[in-house]
mmCIF file of C-alpha atoms and ligand atoms in Angstrom:
data_model
loop_
_atom_site.group_PDB
_atom_site.id
_atom_site.type_symbol
_atom_site.label_atom_id
_atom_site.label_comp_id
_atom_site.label_asym_id
_atom_site.label_seq_id
_atom_site.Cartn_x
_atom_site.Cartn_y
_atom_site.Cartn_z
ATOM 1 C CA MET A 158 38.416 28.718 -9.279
ATOM 2 C CA SER A 159 40.620 25.968 -10.677
ATOM 3 C CA ALA A 160 41.282 25.907 -14.397
ATOM 4 C CA ARG A 161 40.235 22.282 -14.422
ATOM 5 C CA ALA A 162 36.624 21.270 -13.809
ATOM 6 C CA LEU A 163 36.052 20.010 -10.279
ATOM 7 C CA PHE A 164 33.584 17.178 -9.695
ATOM 8 C CA GLY A 165 32.011 15.741 -6.554
ATOM 9 C CA ALA A 166 31.301 12.078 -5.836
ATOM 10 C CA ILE A 167 29.143 10.352 -3.246
ATOM 11 C CA GLU A 168 29.055 6.633 -2.544
ATOM 12 C CA ALA A 169 25.865 6.433 -0.524
ATOM 13 C CA GLY A 170 25.855 3.201 1.445
ATOM 14 C CA GLY A 171 23.747 1.690 4.177
ATOM 15 C CA THR A 172 26.454 2.147 6.799
ATOM 16 C CA LYS A 173 28.457 5.082 5.457
ATOM 17 C CA PHE A 174 28.448 7.845 2.867
ATOM 18 C CA VAL A 175 31.859 8.304 1.246
ATOM 19 C CA CYS A 176 32.230 11.822 -0.168
ATOM 20 C CA ALA A 177 35.046 12.941 -2.426
ATOM 21 C CA ALA A 178 35.984 15.569 -4.986
ATOM 22 C CA GLY A 179 38.568 15.815 -7.719
ATOM 23 C CA TYR A 180 39.258 16.346 -11.373
ATOM 24 C CA GLY A 181 38.701 12.838 -12.723
ATOM 25 C CA PRO A 182 37.924 9.271 -11.660
ATOM 26 C CA LEU A 183 41.597 8.574 -10.998
ATOM 27 C CA ASP A 184 42.376 12.122 -9.878
ATOM 28 C CA LEU A 185 40.559 12.491 -6.560
ATOM 29 C CA ARG A 186 42.004 15.077 -4.187
ATOM 30 C CA PRO A 187 43.138 13.368 -0.966
ATOM 31 C CA ASP A 188 42.340 16.505 1.036
ATOM 32 C CA LEU A 189 38.735 16.533 -0.239
ATOM 33 C CA HIS A 190 37.495 13.257 1.189
ATOM 34 C CA GLU A 191 35.161 12.465 4.067
ATOM 35 C CA VAL A 192 33.408 9.395 5.414
ATOM 36 C CA ILE A 193 30.045 10.171 7.034
ATOM 37 C CA PRO A 194 28.217 7.493 9.032
ATOM 38 C CA THR A 195 24.718 6.677 7.757
ATOM 39 C CA THR A 196 22.409 7.653 10.604
ATOM 40 C CA SER A 197 19.161 9.586 10.140
ATOM 41 C CA PRO A 198 18.527 10.999 6.662
ATOM 42 C CA ALA A 199 18.471 14.579 8.009
ATOM 43 C CA ALA A 200 21.793 14.297 9.843
ATOM 44 C CA THR A 201 23.556 12.316 7.123
ATOM 45 C CA LEU A 202 22.442 14.469 4.204
ATOM 46 C CA ALA A 203 23.187 17.701 6.114
ATOM 47 C CA ALA A 204 26.732 16.441 6.705
ATOM 48 C CA VAL A 205 27.084 15.552 3.011
ATOM 49 C CA ALA A 206 25.937 19.034 1.950
ATOM 50 C CA GLY A 207 28.289 20.535 4.544
ATOM 51 C CA PHE A 208 31.192 18.609 3.008
ATOM 52 C CA PHE A 209 30.466 20.010 -0.453
ATOM 53 C CA ASP A 210 30.063 23.521 0.988
ATOM 54 C CA ARG A 211 33.624 23.207 2.285
ATOM 55 C CA VAL A 212 34.781 21.793 -1.062
ATOM 56 C CA CYS A 213 33.314 24.793 -2.911
ATOM 57 C CA ARG A 214 34.870 27.270 -0.443
ATOM 58 C CA SER A 215 38.324 25.725 -0.693
ATOM 59 C CA ALA A 216 38.494 24.513 -4.308
ATOM 60 C CA GLY A 217 35.799 26.330 -6.261
ATOM 61 C CA GLU A 218 32.506 25.621 -7.959
ATOM 62 C CA LEU A 219 31.467 22.042 -8.752
ATOM 63 C CA ALA A 220 30.907 21.089 -12.404
ATOM 64 C CA GLY A 221 28.887 18.022 -11.465
ATOM 65 C CA ILE A 222 28.098 15.601 -8.634
ATOM 66 C CA GLY A 223 27.751 11.841 -9.030
ATOM 67 C CA VAL A 224 25.768 9.706 -6.603
ATOM 68 C CA ALA A 225 26.271 5.930 -6.399
ATOM 69 C CA ALA A 226 23.420 4.895 -4.133
ATOM 70 C CA PHE A 227 22.308 1.901 -2.135
ATOM 71 C CA GLY A 228 18.966 0.595 -3.263
ATOM 72 C CA PRO A 229 16.257 0.298 -3.988
ATOM 73 C CA VAL A 230 16.530 3.756 -5.514
ATOM 74 C CA ASP A 231 14.620 5.440 -8.336
ATOM 75 C CA ILE A 232 17.143 5.907 -11.174
ATOM 76 C CA ASP A 233 14.559 6.813 -13.833
ATOM 77 C CA ARG A 234 15.196 10.468 -14.714
ATOM 78 C CA ARG A 235 11.666 10.862 -16.063
ATOM 79 C CA SER A 236 10.170 9.879 -12.732
ATOM 80 C CA SER A 237 8.886 12.450 -10.223
ATOM 81 C CA THR A 238 10.721 10.530 -7.500
ATOM 82 C CA TRP A 239 14.048 10.317 -9.361
ATOM 83 C CA GLY A 240 16.894 10.135 -6.860
ATOM 84 C CA SER A 241 14.735 8.915 -3.971
ATOM 85 C CA ILE A 242 15.261 5.795 -1.915
ATOM 86 C CA LEU A 243 12.263 3.505 -2.432
ATOM 87 C CA GLY A 244 10.767 1.134 0.151
ATOM 88 C CA THR A 245 13.620 0.021 2.399
ATOM 89 C CA PRO A 246 13.770 -1.694 5.787
ATOM 90 C CA LYS A 247 16.337 0.939 6.780
ATOM 91 C CA PRO A 248 14.423 3.070 9.333
ATOM 92 C CA GLY A 249 13.505 6.549 8.110
ATOM 93 C CA TRP A 250 15.035 6.245 4.643
ATOM 94 C CA SER A 251 12.029 5.182 2.547
ATOM 95 C CA GLY A 252 11.069 8.025 0.190
ATOM 96 C CA VAL A 253 14.102 10.171 1.065
ATOM 97 C CA SER A 254 15.569 12.138 -1.842
ATOM 98 C CA LEU A 255 19.345 11.871 -2.110
ATOM 99 C CA VAL A 256 19.488 14.550 -4.809
ATOM 100 C CA ALA A 257 17.250 17.329 -3.420
ATOM 101 C CA PRO A 258 19.859 18.454 -0.837
ATOM 102 C CA LEU A 259 22.399 18.772 -3.677
ATOM 103 C CA ALA A 260 20.298 21.150 -5.806
ATOM 104 C CA ARG A 261 21.817 24.178 -4.069
ATOM 105 C CA PHE A 262 25.149 23.472 -5.732
ATOM 106 C CA GLY A 263 23.567 24.319 -9.092
ATOM 107 C CA CYS A 264 25.370 21.639 -11.068
ATOM 108 C CA PRO A 265 24.242 18.545 -12.984
ATOM 109 C CA ILE A 266 23.753 15.435 -10.884
ATOM 110 C CA GLY A 267 24.410 11.920 -12.127
ATOM 111 C CA LEU A 268 22.824 9.090 -10.178
ATOM 112 C CA ASP A 269 22.854 5.327 -10.359
ATOM 113 C CA THR A 270 22.971 2.340 -8.057
ATOM 114 C CA ASP A 271 26.231 1.633 -6.235
ATOM 115 C CA VAL A 272 26.635 -1.614 -8.165
ATOM 116 C CA ASN A 273 25.867 -0.077 -11.553
ATOM 117 C CA ALA A 274 28.450 2.605 -10.729
ATOM 118 C CA ALA A 275 30.965 -0.076 -9.742
ATOM 119 C CA ALA A 276 30.272 -1.922 -12.998
ATOM 120 C CA LEU A 277 30.839 1.309 -14.919
ATOM 121 C CA ALA A 278 34.138 1.920 -13.136
ATOM 122 C CA GLU A 279 35.374 -1.624 -13.703
ATOM 123 C CA ALA A 280 34.350 -1.509 -17.386
ATOM 124 C CA ARG A 281 35.826 1.899 -18.160
ATOM 125 C CA LEU A 282 38.976 1.832 -16.066
ATOM 126 C CA ALA A 283 39.907 -1.723 -15.167
ATOM 127 C CA ALA A 284 38.879 -4.042 -17.969
ATOM 128 C CA GLU A 285 40.924 -4.223 -21.148
ATOM 129 C CA PRO A 286 40.324 -1.403 -23.641
ATOM 130 C CA GLY A 287 37.154 -1.693 -25.659
ATOM 131 C CA VAL A 288 35.174 -3.703 -23.115
ATOM 132 C CA ASP A 289 31.693 -2.209 -23.089
ATOM 133 C CA SER A 290 29.742 -4.998 -21.415
ATOM 134 C CA LEU A 291 30.516 -6.098 -17.896
ATOM 135 C CA VAL A 292 28.604 -7.253 -14.835
ATOM 136 C CA TYR A 293 29.591 -6.404 -11.256
ATOM 137 C CA VAL A 294 28.189 -8.593 -8.465
ATOM 138 C CA THR A 295 28.655 -7.855 -4.782
ATOM 139 C CA VAL A 296 28.219 -10.625 -2.225
ATOM 140 C CA GLY A 297 27.917 -9.310 1.305
ATOM 141 C CA THR A 298 25.010 -8.431 3.605
ATOM 142 C CA GLY A 299 22.932 -8.890 0.478
ATOM 143 C CA ILE A 300 23.694 -9.914 -3.074
ATOM 144 C CA GLY A 301 23.404 -7.177 -5.666
ATOM 145 C CA GLY A 302 24.584 -6.645 -9.174
ATOM 146 C CA GLY A 303 25.004 -3.919 -11.721
ATOM 147 C CA ALA A 304 25.641 -4.195 -15.418
ATOM 148 C CA VAL A 305 27.061 -2.180 -18.260
ATOM 149 C CA VAL A 306 25.769 -3.184 -21.675
ATOM 150 C CA GLY A 307 26.934 -1.330 -24.772
ATOM 151 C CA GLY A 308 28.791 1.123 -22.548
ATOM 152 C CA ARG A 309 25.688 2.134 -20.534
ATOM 153 C CA THR A 310 24.444 0.911 -17.195
ATOM 154 C CA ILE A 311 21.089 -0.810 -17.316
ATOM 155 C CA GLY A 312 17.791 -0.062 -15.618
ATOM 156 C CA GLY A 313 14.167 0.227 -16.606
ATOM 157 C CA MET A 314 11.244 -0.626 -14.366
ATOM 158 C CA LEU A 315 13.790 -0.385 -11.529
ATOM 159 C CA HIS A 316 17.401 -1.524 -11.675
ATOM 160 C CA PRO A 317 18.898 -5.001 -11.751
ATOM 161 C CA GLU A 318 18.115 -7.089 -8.652
ATOM 162 C CA MET A 319 20.058 -10.155 -9.668
ATOM 163 C CA GLY A 320 20.521 -11.379 -6.096
ATOM 164 C CA HIS A 321 16.943 -12.623 -6.084
ATOM 165 C CA ILE A 322 17.081 -15.170 -8.892
ATOM 166 C CA ARG A 323 16.182 -18.782 -8.167
ATOM 167 C CA VAL A 324 19.028 -21.285 -8.041
ATOM 168 C CA ARG A 325 19.081 -25.090 -8.047
ATOM 169 C CA ARG A 326 19.773 -26.449 -4.573
ATOM 170 C CA HIS A 327 23.146 -28.065 -3.965
ATOM 171 C CA ALA A 328 22.962 -31.762 -3.061
ATOM 172 C CA ARG A 329 24.562 -31.050 0.329
ATOM 173 C CA ASP A 330 22.316 -28.071 1.097
ATOM 174 C CA GLN A 331 18.794 -29.422 0.883
ATOM 175 C CA HIS A 332 17.304 -28.408 4.227
ATOM 176 C CA PHE A 333 18.175 -24.765 4.973
ATOM 177 C CA ALA A 334 15.025 -22.726 4.284
ATOM 178 C CA GLY A 335 16.861 -19.548 3.230
ATOM 179 C CA ILE A 336 16.492 -16.101 4.771
ATOM 180 C CA CYS A 337 15.084 -13.844 2.046
ATOM 181 C CA PRO A 338 11.887 -12.308 3.477
ATOM 182 C CA PHE A 339 10.373 -12.321 -0.024
ATOM 183 C CA HIS A 340 11.576 -15.587 -1.551
ATOM 184 C CA GLY A 341 13.137 -17.739 1.158
ATOM 185 C CA ASP A 342 15.756 -19.673 -0.776
ATOM 186 C CA CYS A 343 16.545 -17.295 -3.627
ATOM 187 C CA LEU A 344 20.261 -16.707 -4.257
ATOM 188 C CA GLU A 345 20.499 -13.968 -1.608
ATOM 189 C CA GLY A 346 18.492 -16.104 0.804
ATOM 190 C CA LEU A 347 21.050 -18.900 0.414
ATOM 191 C CA ALA A 348 24.421 -17.272 -0.272
ATOM 192 C CA SER A 349 24.565 -13.821 1.371
ATOM 193 C CA GLY A 350 26.693 -13.266 4.466
ATOM 194 C CA PRO A 351 23.698 -13.451 6.861
ATOM 195 C CA ALA A 352 22.491 -16.674 5.154
ATOM 196 C CA ILE A 353 25.932 -18.219 5.636
ATOM 197 C CA ARG A 354 25.971 -17.233 9.318
ATOM 198 C CA ALA A 355 22.396 -18.432 9.866
ATOM 199 C CA ARG A 356 23.223 -21.827 8.368
ATOM 200 C CA TRP A 357 26.748 -22.519 9.636
ATOM 201 C CA GLY A 358 27.243 -20.020 12.503
ATOM 202 C CA SER A 359 30.374 -18.559 10.946
ATOM 203 C CA GLU A 360 31.770 -16.316 8.258
ATOM 204 C CA LEU A 361 32.529 -18.244 5.069
ATOM 205 C CA ALA A 362 36.244 -17.488 5.272
ATOM 206 C CA ALA A 363 36.399 -18.917 8.811
ATOM 207 C CA LEU A 364 34.949 -22.342 7.920
ATOM 208 C CA PRO A 365 37.446 -25.212 8.143
ATOM 209 C CA ALA A 366 39.002 -26.468 4.897
ATOM 210 C CA GLU A 367 36.977 -29.692 4.847
ATOM 211 C CA HIS A 368 33.639 -27.851 5.297
ATOM 212 C CA PRO A 369 31.457 -27.951 2.151
ATOM 213 C CA GLY A 370 30.350 -24.313 2.601
ATOM 214 C CA VAL A 371 32.767 -22.751 0.140
ATOM 215 C CA GLU A 372 31.844 -25.252 -2.577
ATOM 216 C CA ILE A 373 28.104 -24.779 -1.925
ATOM 217 C CA ILE A 374 28.234 -20.972 -2.018
ATOM 218 C CA GLY A 375 30.523 -21.105 -5.060
ATOM 219 C CA ASP A 376 28.004 -23.368 -6.773
ATOM 220 C CA TYR A 377 25.156 -20.910 -6.237
ATOM 221 C CA LEU A 378 27.202 -17.921 -7.383
ATOM 222 C CA GLY A 379 28.397 -19.917 -10.390
ATOM 223 C CA GLN A 380 24.779 -20.491 -11.369
ATOM 224 C CA LEU A 381 24.296 -16.722 -11.342
ATOM 225 C CA ALA A 382 27.449 -16.260 -13.444
ATOM 226 C CA ALA A 383 26.222 -18.780 -16.021
ATOM 227 C CA THR A 384 22.817 -17.069 -16.162
ATOM 228 C CA LEU A 385 24.459 -13.664 -16.613
ATOM 229 C CA ALA A 386 26.715 -15.011 -19.360
ATOM 230 C CA LEU A 387 23.690 -16.345 -21.205
ATOM 231 C CA ILE A 388 21.538 -13.232 -20.805
ATOM 232 C CA THR A 389 23.914 -10.279 -21.188
ATOM 233 C CA SER A 390 26.966 -11.898 -22.831
ATOM 234 C CA PRO A 391 29.413 -9.779 -20.814
ATOM 235 C CA ALA A 392 33.139 -9.648 -21.516
ATOM 236 C CA SER A 393 33.735 -9.846 -17.786
ATOM 237 C CA ILE A 394 31.828 -10.828 -14.629
ATOM 238 C CA VAL A 395 33.359 -9.260 -11.529
ATOM 239 C CA PHE A 396 32.615 -10.652 -8.060
ATOM 240 C CA GLY A 397 33.302 -8.374 -5.081
ATOM 241 C CA GLY A 398 31.937 -7.793 -1.573
ATOM 242 C CA GLY A 399 32.741 -8.924 1.952
ATOM 243 C CA VAL A 400 31.912 -12.617 1.447
ATOM 244 C CA MET A 401 34.214 -12.985 -1.564
ATOM 245 C CA ASN A 402 37.678 -14.472 -1.222
ATOM 246 C CA GLU A 403 40.223 -16.233 -3.401
ATOM 247 C CA ARG A 404 39.026 -19.691 -2.334
ATOM 248 C CA LEU A 405 35.556 -18.995 -3.669
ATOM 249 C CA LEU A 406 36.399 -17.860 -7.199
ATOM 250 C CA PRO A 407 37.538 -21.285 -8.531
ATOM 251 C CA HIS A 408 34.266 -22.835 -7.319
ATOM 252 C CA ILE A 409 32.256 -20.092 -9.029
ATOM 253 C CA ARG A 410 34.153 -20.684 -12.278
ATOM 254 C CA SER A 411 33.754 -24.451 -12.199
ATOM 255 C CA ALA A 412 30.025 -24.282 -11.415
ATOM 256 C CA ALA A 413 29.510 -21.781 -14.245
ATOM 257 C CA ALA A 414 31.478 -23.999 -16.630
ATOM 258 C CA ARG A 415 29.405 -27.027 -15.589
ATOM 259 C CA ASP A 416 26.110 -25.193 -16.137
ATOM 260 C CA LEU A 417 27.131 -23.741 -19.492
ATOM 261 C CA ALA A 418 28.379 -27.169 -20.615
ATOM 262 C CA GLY A 419 30.444 -25.812 -23.488
ATOM 263 C CA TYR A 420 27.516 -23.929 -25.003
ATOM 264 C CA LEU A 421 29.239 -20.522 -25.026
ATOM 265 C CA PRO A 422 32.714 -20.023 -26.529
ATOM 266 C CA VAL A 423 34.295 -19.204 -23.156
ATOM 267 C CA GLU A 424 36.968 -21.879 -23.149
ATOM 268 C CA THR A 425 38.070 -21.118 -26.693
ATOM 269 C CA ARG A 426 38.945 -17.544 -25.686
ATOM 270 C CA ALA A 427 42.284 -16.724 -24.116
ATOM 271 C CA GLY A 428 42.056 -17.230 -20.384
ATOM 272 C CA GLY A 429 38.718 -19.086 -20.458
ATOM 273 C CA PHE A 430 36.694 -18.898 -17.263
ATOM 274 C CA GLU A 431 39.622 -17.387 -15.351
ATOM 275 C CA HIS A 432 39.388 -14.465 -17.717
ATOM 276 C CA LEU A 433 35.588 -14.227 -17.679
ATOM 277 C CA ILE A 434 34.970 -14.482 -13.909
ATOM 278 C CA VAL A 435 37.286 -12.304 -11.872
ATOM 279 C CA GLY A 436 37.725 -10.366 -8.642
ATOM 280 C CA PRO A 437 37.402 -6.569 -8.614
ATOM 281 C CA ARG A 438 40.423 -4.780 -10.027
ATOM 282 C CA LEU A 439 39.571 -1.449 -8.417
ATOM 283 C CA ALA A 440 39.073 -3.162 -5.045
ATOM 284 C CA GLU A 441 36.876 -1.179 -2.664
ATOM 285 C CA LYS A 442 37.307 1.999 -4.680
ATOM 286 C CA SER A 443 34.993 0.998 -7.545
ATOM 287 C CA GLY A 444 31.961 2.704 -5.946
ATOM 288 C CA ILE A 445 33.491 6.145 -5.436
ATOM 289 C CA ILE A 446 35.312 5.990 -8.780
ATOM 290 C CA GLY A 447 32.016 5.042 -10.426
ATOM 291 C CA ALA A 448 30.356 8.012 -8.705
ATOM 292 C CA MET A 449 33.007 10.280 -10.246
ATOM 293 C CA LEU A 450 32.209 8.843 -13.673
ATOM 294 C CA LEU A 451 28.530 9.609 -13.064
ATOM 295 C CA ALA A 452 29.474 13.176 -12.108
ATOM 296 C CA ILE A 453 31.464 13.715 -15.274
ATOM 297 C CA GLY A 454 28.694 12.395 -17.463
ATOM 298 C CA ARG A 455 28.060 10.023 -20.254
ATOM 299 C CA ASP A 456 31.138 8.917 -22.182
ATOM 300 C CA GLY A 457 33.317 11.040 -19.924
ATOM 301 C CA HIS A 458 32.875 14.101 -22.119
ATOM 302 C CA PRO A 459 31.328 17.359 -20.981
ATOM 303 C CA ASP A 460 29.312 17.382 -24.183
ATOM 304 C CA GLY A 461 27.573 14.270 -22.922
ATOM 305 C CA ILE A 462 25.564 16.578 -20.666
ATOM 306 C CA GLU A 463 22.110 16.999 -22.091
ATOM 307 C CA SER A 464 20.905 20.550 -22.585
ATOM 308 C CA GLY A 465 18.395 21.994 -20.183
ATOM 309 C CA THR A 466 19.315 19.702 -17.336
ATOM 310 C CA ARG A 467 21.641 21.961 -15.371
ATOM 311 C CA GLY A 468 20.751 21.589 -11.731
ATOM 312 C CA ARG A 469 18.985 18.326 -12.439
ATOM 313 C CA ALA A 470 20.479 15.352 -14.155
ATOM 314 C CA TYR A 471 22.309 14.110 -17.146
ATOM 315 C CA GLY A 472 21.835 10.448 -17.527
ATOM 316 C CA ARG A 473 22.542 7.516 -15.371
HETATM 317 ZN ZN1 ZN P 598 14.943 -12.938 -2.553
#
């Protein structure tokens, strides 16, 4: 067994499960890494457990496993269904426990949403020192967000579902009904990748320069950024995901600035909105790095592990 504690990390996504192991969030072992396609729960979770069996055989016992999961997922440790996927349109996955197949490794398990984990990673490892409040928003097949407030990710009744807020319609986007099956023209119904394709028949990045699409989507995301700034007062709002690109960020910033109308002291801080609203600094690695942070435990210290939870959980 290695002298250093070895941790496992899982980024459990709708299309793939990324599995990794290493000694710290920035010290993943390149030889202990596997990408498993998300198929049936039985096949996918058996492959995940098989990966960690091989990790234990080759590198020794695991001191913890972190799971950064797609949602909706039960992240309430007091709940009897903690670690289970809740009602999802993904066939076969509703009610499936992501943590039960990991119990055999006998180590603490940390679990949170993929976006909360990404927010944790960006706050701890990418933002300037001392930042303990940050929001991470992903804009892709859906729109999701995670948040760190006071150094902890947030959740309660469920976890943040900030993609489903209402936004004011853009003057040049009055007629598209929106595609959210619950709300029609909520933010996700208007600005997710599928909403963009349904409305304009193209990816956002492929629209011609004179097309209003980038400004319209930037406007909607800027409304979310302004709302987040007002509600959680984050030091940083990070926008990532497949729809995001460099052309979009300036529109998000200007829409947020318009909506806030000078009410918050953003512009008086160094960097202003360019400092507040940014792209991801850990790129596509924020999820797996966040999962490592969940494995290691609260505050990154082994003593953050609560007593009596070995084999179960230690915070989210
Ligand atoms: Zn919705």
